Tab-separated table of C-alpha atoms and ligand atoms in Angstrom:
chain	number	residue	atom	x	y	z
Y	1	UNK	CA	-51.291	2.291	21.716
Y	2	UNK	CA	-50.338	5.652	21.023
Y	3	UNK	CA	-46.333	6.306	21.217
Y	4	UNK	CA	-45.156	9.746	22.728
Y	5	UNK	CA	-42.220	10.399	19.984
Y	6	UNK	CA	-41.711	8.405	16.742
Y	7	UNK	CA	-38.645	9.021	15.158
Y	8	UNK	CA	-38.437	8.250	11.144
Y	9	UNK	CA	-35.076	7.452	10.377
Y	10	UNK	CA	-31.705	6.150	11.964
Y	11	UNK	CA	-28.905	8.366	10.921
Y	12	UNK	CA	-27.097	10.843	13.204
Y	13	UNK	CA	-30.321	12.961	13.471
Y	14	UNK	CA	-32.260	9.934	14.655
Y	15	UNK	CA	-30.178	8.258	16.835
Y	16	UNK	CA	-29.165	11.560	18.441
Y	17	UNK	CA	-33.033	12.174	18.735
Y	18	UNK	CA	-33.256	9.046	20.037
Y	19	UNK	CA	-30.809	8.733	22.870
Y	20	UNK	CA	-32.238	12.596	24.062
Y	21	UNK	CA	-35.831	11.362	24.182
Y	22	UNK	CA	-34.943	7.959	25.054
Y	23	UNK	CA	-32.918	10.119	28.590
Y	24	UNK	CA	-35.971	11.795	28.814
Y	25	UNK	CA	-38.210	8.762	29.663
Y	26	UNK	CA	-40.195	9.146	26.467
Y	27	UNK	CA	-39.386	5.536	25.345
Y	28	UNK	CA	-39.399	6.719	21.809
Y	29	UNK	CA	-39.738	4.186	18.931
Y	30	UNK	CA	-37.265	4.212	16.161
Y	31	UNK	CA	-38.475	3.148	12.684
Y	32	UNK	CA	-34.733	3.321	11.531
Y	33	UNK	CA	-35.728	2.488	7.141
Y	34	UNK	CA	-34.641	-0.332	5.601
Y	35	UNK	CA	-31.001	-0.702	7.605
Y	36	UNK	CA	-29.988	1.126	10.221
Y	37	UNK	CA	-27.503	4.263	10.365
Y	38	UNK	CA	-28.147	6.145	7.221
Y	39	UNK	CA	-25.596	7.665	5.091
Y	40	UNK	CA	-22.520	7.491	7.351
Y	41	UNK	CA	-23.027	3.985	7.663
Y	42	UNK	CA	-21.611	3.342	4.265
Y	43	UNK	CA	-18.467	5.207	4.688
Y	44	UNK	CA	-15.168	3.996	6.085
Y	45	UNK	CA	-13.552	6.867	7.712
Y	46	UNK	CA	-15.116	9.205	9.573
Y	47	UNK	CA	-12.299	11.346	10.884
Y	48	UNK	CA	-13.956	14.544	11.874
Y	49	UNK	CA	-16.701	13.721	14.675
Y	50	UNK	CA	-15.895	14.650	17.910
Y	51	UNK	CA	-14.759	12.564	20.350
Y	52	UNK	CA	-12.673	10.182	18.340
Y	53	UNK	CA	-9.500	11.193	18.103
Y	54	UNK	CA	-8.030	8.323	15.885
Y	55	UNK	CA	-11.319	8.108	13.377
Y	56	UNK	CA	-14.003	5.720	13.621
Y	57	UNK	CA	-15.534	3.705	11.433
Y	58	UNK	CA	-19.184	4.845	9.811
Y	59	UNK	CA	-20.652	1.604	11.340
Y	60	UNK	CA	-18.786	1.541	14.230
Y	61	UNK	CA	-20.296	5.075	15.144
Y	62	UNK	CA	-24.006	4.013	14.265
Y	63	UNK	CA	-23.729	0.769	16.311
Y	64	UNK	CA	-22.354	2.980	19.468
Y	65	UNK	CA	-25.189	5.751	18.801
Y	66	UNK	CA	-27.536	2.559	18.435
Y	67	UNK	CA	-26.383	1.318	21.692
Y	68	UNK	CA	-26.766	4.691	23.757
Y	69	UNK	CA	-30.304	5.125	22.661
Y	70	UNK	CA	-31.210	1.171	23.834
Y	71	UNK	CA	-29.357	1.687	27.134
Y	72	UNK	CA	-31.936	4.498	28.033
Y	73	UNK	CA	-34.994	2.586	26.575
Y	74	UNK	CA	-35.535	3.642	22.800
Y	75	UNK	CA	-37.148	1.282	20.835
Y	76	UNK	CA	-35.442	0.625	17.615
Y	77	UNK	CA	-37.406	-1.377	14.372
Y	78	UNK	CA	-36.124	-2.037	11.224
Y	79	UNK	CA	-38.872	-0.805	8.811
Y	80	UNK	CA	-39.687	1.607	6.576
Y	81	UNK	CA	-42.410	4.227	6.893
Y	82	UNK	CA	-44.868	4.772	3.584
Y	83	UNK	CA	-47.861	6.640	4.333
Y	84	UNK	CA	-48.204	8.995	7.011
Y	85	UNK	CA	-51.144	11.327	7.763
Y	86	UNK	CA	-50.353	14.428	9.884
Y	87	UNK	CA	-53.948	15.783	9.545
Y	88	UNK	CA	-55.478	13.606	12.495
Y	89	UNK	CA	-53.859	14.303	15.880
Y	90	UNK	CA	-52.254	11.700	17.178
Y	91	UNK	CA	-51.078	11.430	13.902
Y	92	UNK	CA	-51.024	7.561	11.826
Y	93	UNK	CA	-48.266	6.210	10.095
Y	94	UNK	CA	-48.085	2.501	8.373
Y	95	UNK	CA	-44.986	0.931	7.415
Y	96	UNK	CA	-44.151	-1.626	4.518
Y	97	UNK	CA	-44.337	-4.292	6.523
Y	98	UNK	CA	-47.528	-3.680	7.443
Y	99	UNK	CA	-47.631	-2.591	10.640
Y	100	UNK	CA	-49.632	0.716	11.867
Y	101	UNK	CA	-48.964	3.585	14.361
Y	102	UNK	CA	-50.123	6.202	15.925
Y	103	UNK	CA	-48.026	9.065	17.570
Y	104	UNK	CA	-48.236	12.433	19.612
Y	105	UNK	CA	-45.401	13.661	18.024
Y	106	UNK	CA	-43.302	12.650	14.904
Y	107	UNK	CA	-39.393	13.525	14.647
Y	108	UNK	CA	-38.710	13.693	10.741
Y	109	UNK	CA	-35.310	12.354	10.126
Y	110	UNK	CA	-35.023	10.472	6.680
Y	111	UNK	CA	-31.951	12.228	5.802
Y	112	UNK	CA	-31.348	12.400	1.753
Y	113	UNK	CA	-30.402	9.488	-0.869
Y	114	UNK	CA	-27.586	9.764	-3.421
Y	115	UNK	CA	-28.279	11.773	-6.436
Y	116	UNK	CA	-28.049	9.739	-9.511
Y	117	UNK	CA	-26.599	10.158	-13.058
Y	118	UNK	CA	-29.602	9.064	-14.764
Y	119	UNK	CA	-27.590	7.848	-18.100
Y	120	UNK	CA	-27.950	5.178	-19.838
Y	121	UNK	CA	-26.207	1.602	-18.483
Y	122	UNK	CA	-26.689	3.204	-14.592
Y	123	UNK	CA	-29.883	1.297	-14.112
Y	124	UNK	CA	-29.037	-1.579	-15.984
Y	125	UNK	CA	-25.392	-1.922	-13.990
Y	126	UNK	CA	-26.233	-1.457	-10.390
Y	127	UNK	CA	-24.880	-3.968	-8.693
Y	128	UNK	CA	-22.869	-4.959	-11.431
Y	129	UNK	CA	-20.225	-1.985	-11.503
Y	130	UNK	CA	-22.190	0.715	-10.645
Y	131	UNK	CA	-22.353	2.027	-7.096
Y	132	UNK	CA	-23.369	4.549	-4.516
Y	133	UNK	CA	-21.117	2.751	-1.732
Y	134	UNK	CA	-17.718	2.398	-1.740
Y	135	UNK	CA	-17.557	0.967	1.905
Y	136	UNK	CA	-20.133	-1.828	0.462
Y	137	UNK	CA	-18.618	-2.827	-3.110
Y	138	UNK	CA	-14.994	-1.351	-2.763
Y	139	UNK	CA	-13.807	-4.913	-2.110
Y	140	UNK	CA	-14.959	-6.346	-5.357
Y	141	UNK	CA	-12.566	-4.089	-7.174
Y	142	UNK	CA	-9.217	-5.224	-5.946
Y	143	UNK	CA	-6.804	-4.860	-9.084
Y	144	UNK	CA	-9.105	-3.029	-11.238
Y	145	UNK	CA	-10.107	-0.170	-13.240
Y	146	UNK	CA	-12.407	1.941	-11.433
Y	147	UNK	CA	-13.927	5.861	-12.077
Y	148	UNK	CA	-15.551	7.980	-8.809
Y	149	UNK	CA	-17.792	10.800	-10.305
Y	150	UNK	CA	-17.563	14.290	-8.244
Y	151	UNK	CA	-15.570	17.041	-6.548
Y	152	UNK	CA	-17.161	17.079	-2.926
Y	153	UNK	CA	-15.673	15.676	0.337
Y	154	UNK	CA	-17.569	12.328	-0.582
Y	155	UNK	CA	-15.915	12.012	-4.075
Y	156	UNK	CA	-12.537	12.382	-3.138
Y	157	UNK	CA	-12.898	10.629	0.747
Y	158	UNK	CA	-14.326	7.545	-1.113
Y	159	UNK	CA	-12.312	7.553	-3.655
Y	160	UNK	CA	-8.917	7.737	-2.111
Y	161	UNK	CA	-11.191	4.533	0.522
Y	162	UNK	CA	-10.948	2.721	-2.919
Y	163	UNK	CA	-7.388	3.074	-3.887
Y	164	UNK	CA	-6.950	0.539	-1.252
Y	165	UNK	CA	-8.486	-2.233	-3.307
Y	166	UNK	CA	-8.363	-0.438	-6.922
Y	167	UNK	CA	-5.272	-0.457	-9.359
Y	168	UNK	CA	-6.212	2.289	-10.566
Y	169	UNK	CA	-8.871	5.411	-9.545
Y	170	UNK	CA	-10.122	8.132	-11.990
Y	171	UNK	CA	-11.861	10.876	-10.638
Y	172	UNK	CA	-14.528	12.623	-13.312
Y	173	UNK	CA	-14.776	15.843	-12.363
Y	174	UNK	CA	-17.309	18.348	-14.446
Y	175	UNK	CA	-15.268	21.291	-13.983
Y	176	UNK	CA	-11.253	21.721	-13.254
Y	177	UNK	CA	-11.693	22.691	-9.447
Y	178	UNK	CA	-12.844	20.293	-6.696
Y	179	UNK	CA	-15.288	21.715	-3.464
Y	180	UNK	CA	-13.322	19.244	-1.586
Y	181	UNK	CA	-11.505	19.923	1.765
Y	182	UNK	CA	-7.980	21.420	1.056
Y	183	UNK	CA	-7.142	18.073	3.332
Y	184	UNK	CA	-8.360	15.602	0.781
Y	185	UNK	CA	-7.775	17.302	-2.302
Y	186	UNK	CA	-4.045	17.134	-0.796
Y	187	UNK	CA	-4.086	13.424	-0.276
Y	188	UNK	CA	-5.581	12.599	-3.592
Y	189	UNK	CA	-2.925	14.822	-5.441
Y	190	UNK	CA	-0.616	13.000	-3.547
Y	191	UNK	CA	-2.152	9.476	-4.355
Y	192	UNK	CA	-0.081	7.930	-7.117
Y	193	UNK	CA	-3.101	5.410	-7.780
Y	194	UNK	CA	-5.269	8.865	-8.090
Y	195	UNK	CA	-5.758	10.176	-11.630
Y	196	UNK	CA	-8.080	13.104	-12.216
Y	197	UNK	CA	-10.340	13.409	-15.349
Y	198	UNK	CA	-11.422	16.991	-15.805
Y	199	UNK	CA	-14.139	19.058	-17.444
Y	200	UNK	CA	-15.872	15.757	-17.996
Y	201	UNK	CA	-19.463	14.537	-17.814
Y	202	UNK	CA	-20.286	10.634	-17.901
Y	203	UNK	CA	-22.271	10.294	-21.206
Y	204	UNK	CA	-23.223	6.355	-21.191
Y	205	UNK	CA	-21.657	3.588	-19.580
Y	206	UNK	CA	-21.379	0.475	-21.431
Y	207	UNK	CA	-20.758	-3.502	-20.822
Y	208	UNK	CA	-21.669	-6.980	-21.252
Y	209	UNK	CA	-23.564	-8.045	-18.445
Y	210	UNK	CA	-21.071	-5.907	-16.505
Y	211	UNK	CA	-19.160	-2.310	-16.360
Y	212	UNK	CA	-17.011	-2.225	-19.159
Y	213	UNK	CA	-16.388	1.320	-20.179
Y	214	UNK	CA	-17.467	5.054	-19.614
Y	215	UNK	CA	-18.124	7.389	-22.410
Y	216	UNK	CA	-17.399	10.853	-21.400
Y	217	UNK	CA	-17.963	14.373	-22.587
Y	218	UNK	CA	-15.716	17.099	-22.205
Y	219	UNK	CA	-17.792	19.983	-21.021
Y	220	UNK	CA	-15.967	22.381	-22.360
Y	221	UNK	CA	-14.890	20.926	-26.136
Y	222	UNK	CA	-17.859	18.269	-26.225
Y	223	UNK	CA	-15.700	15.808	-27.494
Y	224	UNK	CA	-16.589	12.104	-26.717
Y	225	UNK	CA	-14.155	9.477	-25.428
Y	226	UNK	CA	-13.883	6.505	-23.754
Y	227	UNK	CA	-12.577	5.423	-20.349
Y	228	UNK	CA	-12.160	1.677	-19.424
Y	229	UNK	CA	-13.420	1.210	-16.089
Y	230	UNK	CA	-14.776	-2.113	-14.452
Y	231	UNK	CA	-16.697	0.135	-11.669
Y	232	UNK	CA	-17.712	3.493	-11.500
Y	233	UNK	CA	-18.891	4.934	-8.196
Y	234	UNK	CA	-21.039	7.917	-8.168
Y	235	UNK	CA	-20.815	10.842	-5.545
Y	236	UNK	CA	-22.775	13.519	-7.448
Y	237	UNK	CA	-25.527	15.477	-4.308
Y	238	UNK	CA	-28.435	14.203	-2.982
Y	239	UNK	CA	-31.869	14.298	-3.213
Y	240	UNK	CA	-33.861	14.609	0.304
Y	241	UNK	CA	-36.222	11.761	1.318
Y	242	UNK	CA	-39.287	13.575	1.699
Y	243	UNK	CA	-41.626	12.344	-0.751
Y	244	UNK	CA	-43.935	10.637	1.536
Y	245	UNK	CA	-44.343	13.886	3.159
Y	246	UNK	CA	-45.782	15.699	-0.441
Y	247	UNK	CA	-49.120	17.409	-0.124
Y	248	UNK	CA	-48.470	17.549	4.174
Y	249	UNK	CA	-45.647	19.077	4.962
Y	250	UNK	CA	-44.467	22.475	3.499
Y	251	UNK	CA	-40.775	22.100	1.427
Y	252	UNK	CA	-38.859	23.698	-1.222
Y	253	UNK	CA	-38.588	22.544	-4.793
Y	254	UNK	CA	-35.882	20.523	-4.301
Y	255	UNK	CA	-37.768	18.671	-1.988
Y	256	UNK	CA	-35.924	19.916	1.358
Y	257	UNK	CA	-38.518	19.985	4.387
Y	258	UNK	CA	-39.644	24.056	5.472
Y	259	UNK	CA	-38.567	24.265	9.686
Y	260	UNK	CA	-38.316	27.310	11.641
Y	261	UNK	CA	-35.766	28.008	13.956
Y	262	UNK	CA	-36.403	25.708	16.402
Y	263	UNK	CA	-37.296	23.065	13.592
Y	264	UNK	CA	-40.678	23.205	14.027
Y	265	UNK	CA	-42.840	22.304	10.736
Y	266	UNK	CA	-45.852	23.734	9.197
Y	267	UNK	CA	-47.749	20.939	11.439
Y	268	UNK	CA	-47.803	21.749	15.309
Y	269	UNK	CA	-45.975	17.962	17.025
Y	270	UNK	CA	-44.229	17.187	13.658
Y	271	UNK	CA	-40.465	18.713	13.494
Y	272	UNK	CA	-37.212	18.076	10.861
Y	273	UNK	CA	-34.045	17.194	11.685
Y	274	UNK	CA	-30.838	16.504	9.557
Y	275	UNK	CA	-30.533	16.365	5.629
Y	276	UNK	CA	-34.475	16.052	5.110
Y	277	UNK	CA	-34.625	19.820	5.783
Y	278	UNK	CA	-30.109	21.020	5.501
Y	279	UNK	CA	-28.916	21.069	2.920
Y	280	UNK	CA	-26.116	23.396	3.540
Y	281	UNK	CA	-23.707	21.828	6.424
Y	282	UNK	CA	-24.507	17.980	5.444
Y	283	UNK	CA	-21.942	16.564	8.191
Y	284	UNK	CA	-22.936	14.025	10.363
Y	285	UNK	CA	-22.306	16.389	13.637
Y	286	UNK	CA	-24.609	18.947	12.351
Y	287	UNK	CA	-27.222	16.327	11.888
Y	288	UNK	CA	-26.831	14.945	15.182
Y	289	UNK	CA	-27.037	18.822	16.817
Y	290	UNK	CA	-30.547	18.875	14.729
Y	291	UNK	CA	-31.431	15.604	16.490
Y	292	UNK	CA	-31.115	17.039	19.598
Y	293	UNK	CA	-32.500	20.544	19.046
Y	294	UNK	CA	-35.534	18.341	17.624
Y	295	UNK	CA	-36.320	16.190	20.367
Y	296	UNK	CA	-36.234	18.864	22.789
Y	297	UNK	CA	-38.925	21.083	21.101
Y	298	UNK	CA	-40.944	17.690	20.774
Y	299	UNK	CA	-40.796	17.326	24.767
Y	300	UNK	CA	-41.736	20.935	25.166
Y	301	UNK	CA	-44.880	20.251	22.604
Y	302	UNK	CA	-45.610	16.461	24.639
Y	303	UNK	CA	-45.629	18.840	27.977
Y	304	UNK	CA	-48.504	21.096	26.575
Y	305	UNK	CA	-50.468	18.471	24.978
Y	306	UNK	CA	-50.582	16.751	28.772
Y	307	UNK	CA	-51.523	20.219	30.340
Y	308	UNK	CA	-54.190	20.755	27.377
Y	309	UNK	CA	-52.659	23.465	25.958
O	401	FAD	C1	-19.925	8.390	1.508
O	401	FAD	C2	-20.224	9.398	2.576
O	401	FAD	C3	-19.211	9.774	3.461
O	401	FAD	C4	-19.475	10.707	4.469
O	401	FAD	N1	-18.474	11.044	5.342
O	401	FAD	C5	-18.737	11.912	6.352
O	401	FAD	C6	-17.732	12.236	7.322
O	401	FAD	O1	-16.611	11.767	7.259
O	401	FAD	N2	-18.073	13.108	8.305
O	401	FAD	C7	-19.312	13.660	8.415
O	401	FAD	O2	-19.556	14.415	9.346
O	401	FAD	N3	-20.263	13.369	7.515
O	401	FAD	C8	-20.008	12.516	6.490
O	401	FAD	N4	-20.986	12.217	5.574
O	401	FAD	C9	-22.283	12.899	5.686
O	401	FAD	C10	-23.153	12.250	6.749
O	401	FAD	O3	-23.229	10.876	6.496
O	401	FAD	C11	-24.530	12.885	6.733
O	401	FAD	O4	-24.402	14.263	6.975
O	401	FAD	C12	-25.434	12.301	7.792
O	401	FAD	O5	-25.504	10.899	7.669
O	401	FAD	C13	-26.838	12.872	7.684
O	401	FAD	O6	-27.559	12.329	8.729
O	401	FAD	P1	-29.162	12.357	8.769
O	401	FAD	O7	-29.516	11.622	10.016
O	401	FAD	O8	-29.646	13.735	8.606
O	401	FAD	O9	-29.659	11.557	7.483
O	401	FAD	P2	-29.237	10.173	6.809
O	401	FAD	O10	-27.892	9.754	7.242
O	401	FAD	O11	-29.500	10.372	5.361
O	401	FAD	O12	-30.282	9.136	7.414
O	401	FAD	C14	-31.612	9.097	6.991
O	401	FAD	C15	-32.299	7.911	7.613
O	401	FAD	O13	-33.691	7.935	7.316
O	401	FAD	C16	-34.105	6.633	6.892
O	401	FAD	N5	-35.322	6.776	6.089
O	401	FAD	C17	-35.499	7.428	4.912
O	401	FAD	N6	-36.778	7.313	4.498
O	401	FAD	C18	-37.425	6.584	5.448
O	401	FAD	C19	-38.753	6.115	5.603
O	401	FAD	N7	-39.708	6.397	4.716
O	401	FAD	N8	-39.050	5.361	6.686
O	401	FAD	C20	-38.114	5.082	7.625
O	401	FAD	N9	-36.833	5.518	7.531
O	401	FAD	C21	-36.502	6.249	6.456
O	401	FAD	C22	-32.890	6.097	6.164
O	401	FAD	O14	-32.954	4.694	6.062
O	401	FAD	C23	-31.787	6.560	7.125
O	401	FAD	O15	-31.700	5.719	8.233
O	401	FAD	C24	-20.753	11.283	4.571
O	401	FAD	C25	-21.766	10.909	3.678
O	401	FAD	C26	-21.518	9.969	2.686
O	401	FAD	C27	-22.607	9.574	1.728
């Protein structure tokens, strides 16, 4: 069987993609990665989408998005997509668990992944004190010691999510001025729980068989010290998830997906949408415009394929 739209990925961008094509009778399968929702799911607050005036929950929005795409008909499977080959038309894509497909067109929406430290003790502690998640592991850290590494809206929105369960939060900044919202930086000034480290780099971070301490490096002396910390959450950029597109699809070094305008790629059927191809607005109402804008260029691409053109 041949599906008319397969959309890769389940945050904003795909679900938004999803309810559009789903409205437009297209029945469109969603192979959503290995959980659903994508990077807002793992956040508590979400306090700037439209439409909720008193903040919703990251999960709470995916599981309403979720449900307005299945009340029109999309298809939603919990997989992950690892090979795809856009040089056939339909094009074929197979999935971890085995399963092939074939599709007319493809909406690319497999956002971006957190950005990691890549210092020693990182690998070696995930799970055990290090995190990308505060929504997910926040709880284990009631009444401790815990450092959040960045400057961005995520660093300081998670962070001040984690004074709620911490005793203490540090925030490791690399330079003396956060990119943060003037909003957040605000509240975590104001946050006697928040305690900001900066000019700092994390250098190592040590244990025994769990987080025990950070070394750091001031960035601009290049001193060493040490911060005891029984977590350390890490908020740092992100790199897109494009690779299985590598050798197919055109990008930029970093990795971000090439679309025109209209977020079209470099393969006639195939277009971007979200964080695989911005990565300039990163806000989950951006990426749920892209969704949109997507799946409507895919419809107008599905209508001239039926006429032959
Ligand atoms: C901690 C945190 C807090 C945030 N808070 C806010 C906020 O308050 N307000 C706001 O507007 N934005 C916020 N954001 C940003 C927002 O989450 C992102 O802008 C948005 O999620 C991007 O949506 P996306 O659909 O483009 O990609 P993503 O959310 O990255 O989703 C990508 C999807 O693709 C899937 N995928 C990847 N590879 C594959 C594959 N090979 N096969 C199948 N599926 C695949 C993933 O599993 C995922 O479902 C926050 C982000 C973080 C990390």
């Amino acid at each position: 069987m041949t599906e008319n739209i397969i959309i890769i990925g389940s945050g904003p961008a795909g679900l938004t993609a999803a309810i559009y094509a789903a409205r437009a009778n297209q029945s469109p399968l969603v192979i959503t990665g290995r959980e659903i929702g994508g990077q807002i799911a793992t956040t508590d607050q979400v306090e700037n989408y439209p439409g909720f005036p008193d903040g919703v929950t990251g999960p709470e929005l995916v599981e309403l998005m979720q449900k307005q795409a299945q009340r029109f008909g999309a298809r939603i499977e919990t997989d992950f997509v690892t090979e795809v080959n856009l040089k056939t038309h339909p094009f074929q894509l197979k999935t971890e668990t085995g399963n092939a497909y074939a599709a007319k067109s493809l909406i690319v929406t497999t956002g971006a992944s957190p950005r990691k430290l890549n210092v020693p003790g990182e690998k070696e502690f995930l799970g055990r004190g290090v995190s990308y998640c505060a929504t997910c592991d926040g709880f284990f850290f009631r009444g401790k010691e815990i450092a959040v590494v960045g400057g961005g809206d995520s660093a300081l929105q998670e962070g001040l999510f984690l004074t709620k369960f911490a005793s203490r939060v540090h925030i490791i900044h690399r330079r003396d001025q956060l990119r943060a919202q003037p909003i957040l930086q605000a509240r975590a000034r104001e946050n006697p729980k928040v305690n900001f480290v900066w000019n700092a780099v994390v250098r190592e971070i040590k244990g025994n068989g769990k987080v025990e301490t950070l070394v750091l490096e001031n960035t601009q002396t290049h001193a060493r010290s040490k911060l005891p910390a029984q977590g350390i959450f890490v908020y740092i950029g992100h790199t897109p998830n494009t690779d299985l597109f590598k050798g197919q699809l055109e990008m930029n070094e970093e990795g971000y997906l090439k679309v025109d305008a209209r977020l079209h790629t470099n393969v006639p059927g195939v277009f971007a949408a979200g964080e695989a191809h911005d990565h300039v607005f990163r806000q989950a109402v951006v990426s749920a415009g892209y969704g949109c804008m997507a799946e409507m260029e895919a419809e107008k691409f599905l209508a001239q394929v039926a006429s032959g053109g």
